[in-house]
């Protein structure tokens, strides 16, 4: 049972435009969400997170939006740059479950920025 | 601060053998988690250790085991290797305390089973 879903395996965006990556979750116990970026032969690198008490978090070119009622979050990258080409993973965890550090990941979206 | 380190980076083993992978967390981090990444499957949680105790375990067979030492370094072991165990094994560490913290990942160990 895939509790975190990224339904787009790949996405291509022109350099300078907005990239929008989507993620859906089914487990209502999740209340903390993270985005990771992964280059080949490297481990995932943390990008940005959001807790369920917020609906938006911004960090430079990266903004994450959370729609709790729809159990949906999205990552916006503006403007997109060639170095953003990577695989992006959405992850979730329950903050209230003390001692549970397990992250549940989506299957990833490969973003390609076209120069 | 040095990041999470994993050794070895690459490994080739034969079916039926066993393998041990090592992970050193960021200094001060006491929680270490292990994940398996295979194509199309994302990252699957294996287990998490905190203060030398396994706190959480994912849905993997008993052939997958781990341990954590007093210095927070962790090892995972896979016995009786199968072809399907070929994957990237990632280790992640978390800062002390519960809360809205991200996990910091190492570069991974690429295991190939032939």
PDB file of C-alpha atoms in Angstrom, chain A residues 27-87:
ATOM      1  CA  UNK A  27      -2.422   8.308   5.737  1.00  0.00           C
ATOM      2  CA  UNK A  28      -4.143  11.044   7.742  1.00  0.00           C
ATOM      3  CA  UNK A  29      -1.681  10.455  10.590  1.00  0.00           C
ATOM      4  CA  UNK A  30       1.070  12.149   8.596  1.00  0.00           C
ATOM      5  CA  UNK A  31       1.574  15.717   9.737  1.00  0.00           C
ATOM      6  CA  UNK A  32       5.095  16.579   8.630  1.00  0.00           C
ATOM      7  CA  UNK A  33       6.165  16.565   5.023  1.00  0.00           C
ATOM      8  CA  UNK A  34       9.547  16.896   3.382  1.00  0.00           C
ATOM      9  CA  UNK A  35      10.996  17.194  -0.092  1.00  0.00           C
ATOM     10  CA  UNK A  36      14.337  15.689  -0.975  1.00  0.00           C
ATOM     11  CA  UNK A  37      16.388  16.055  -4.134  1.00  0.00           C
ATOM     12  CA  UNK A  38      18.626  13.275  -5.386  1.00  0.00           C
ATOM     13  CA  UNK A  39      21.398  13.270  -7.946  1.00  0.00           C
ATOM     14  CA  UNK A  40      22.722   9.974  -9.347  1.00  0.00           C
ATOM     15  CA  UNK A  41      25.287   8.260  -7.121  1.00  0.00           C
ATOM     16  CA  UNK A  42      24.500  10.587  -4.210  1.00  0.00           C
ATOM     17  CA  UNK A  43      22.205  10.365  -1.213  1.00  0.00           C
ATOM     18  CA  UNK A  44      19.024  12.450  -1.046  1.00  0.00           C
ATOM     19  CA  UNK A  45      19.506  16.047   0.045  1.00  0.00           C
ATOM     20  CA  UNK A  46      16.871  17.812   2.117  1.00  0.00           C
ATOM     21  CA  UNK A  47      15.199  20.727   0.332  1.00  0.00           C
ATOM     22  CA  UNK A  48      12.246  22.022   2.292  1.00  0.00           C
ATOM     23  CA  UNK A  49       9.611  20.850   4.754  1.00  0.00           C
ATOM     24  CA  UNK A  50       6.183  21.813   6.019  1.00  0.00           C
ATOM     25  CA  UNK A  51       4.136  20.841   9.039  1.00  0.00           C
ATOM     26  CA  UNK A  52       0.387  20.427   8.951  1.00  0.00           C
ATOM     27  CA  UNK A  53      -0.232  23.616  10.908  1.00  0.00           C
ATOM     28  CA  UNK A  54       0.872  25.570   7.839  1.00  0.00           C
ATOM     29  CA  UNK A  55      -0.310  25.587   4.250  1.00  0.00           C
ATOM     30  CA  UNK A  56       2.762  27.176   2.704  1.00  0.00           C
ATOM     31  CA  UNK A  57       6.489  27.319   3.341  1.00  0.00           C
ATOM     32  CA  UNK A  58       8.969  29.210   1.243  1.00  0.00           C
ATOM     33  CA  UNK A  59      12.755  29.036   0.987  1.00  0.00           C
ATOM     34  CA  UNK A  60      14.324  31.002  -1.818  1.00  0.00           C
ATOM     35  CA  UNK A  61      13.250  29.539  -5.152  1.00  0.00           C
ATOM     36  CA  UNK A  62      11.429  26.667  -3.445  1.00  0.00           C
ATOM     37  CA  UNK A  63       7.889  26.808  -2.087  1.00  0.00           C
ATOM     38  CA  UNK A  64       5.880  23.913  -0.725  1.00  0.00           C
ATOM     39  CA  UNK A  65       2.088  24.065  -0.545  1.00  0.00           C
ATOM     40  CA  UNK A  66      -0.006  21.751   1.609  1.00  0.00           C
ATOM     41  CA  UNK A  67      -3.716  21.085   1.115  1.00  0.00           C
ATOM     42  CA  UNK A  68      -4.695  18.956   4.104  1.00  0.00           C
ATOM     43  CA  UNK A  69      -8.284  18.395   3.053  1.00  0.00           C
ATOM     44  CA  UNK A  70      -7.141  17.008  -0.300  1.00  0.00           C
ATOM     45  CA  UNK A  71      -4.125  15.237   1.249  1.00  0.00           C
ATOM     46  CA  UNK A  72      -1.999  16.859  -1.415  1.00  0.00           C
ATOM     47  CA  UNK A  73       1.222  18.796  -1.450  1.00  0.00           C
ATOM     48  CA  UNK A  74       3.224  20.385  -4.192  1.00  0.00           C
ATOM     49  CA  UNK A  75       6.715  21.775  -4.624  1.00  0.00           C
ATOM     50  CA  UNK A  76       7.157  24.859  -6.783  1.00  0.00           C
ATOM     51  CA  UNK A  77      10.568  25.815  -8.125  1.00  0.00           C
ATOM     52  CA  UNK A  78      10.795  29.312  -9.601  1.00  0.00           C
ATOM     53  CA  UNK A  79      12.728  30.017 -11.732  1.00  0.00           C
ATOM     54  CA  UNK A  80      13.900  26.564 -12.763  1.00  0.00           C
ATOM     55  CA  UNK A  81      17.627  26.183 -13.374  1.00  0.00           C
ATOM     56  CA  UNK A  82      19.639  23.430 -15.112  1.00  0.00           C
ATOM     57  CA  UNK A  83      21.109  22.390 -11.751  1.00  0.00           C
ATOM     58  CA  UNK A  84      17.593  21.529 -10.585  1.00  0.00           C
ATOM     59  CA  UNK A  85      17.597  18.490 -12.866  1.00  0.00           C
ATOM     60  CA  UNK A  86      17.379  15.588 -10.426  1.00  0.00           C
ATOM     61  CA  UNK A  87      14.937  13.119  -8.903  1.00  0.00           C
TER      62      UNK A  87
END
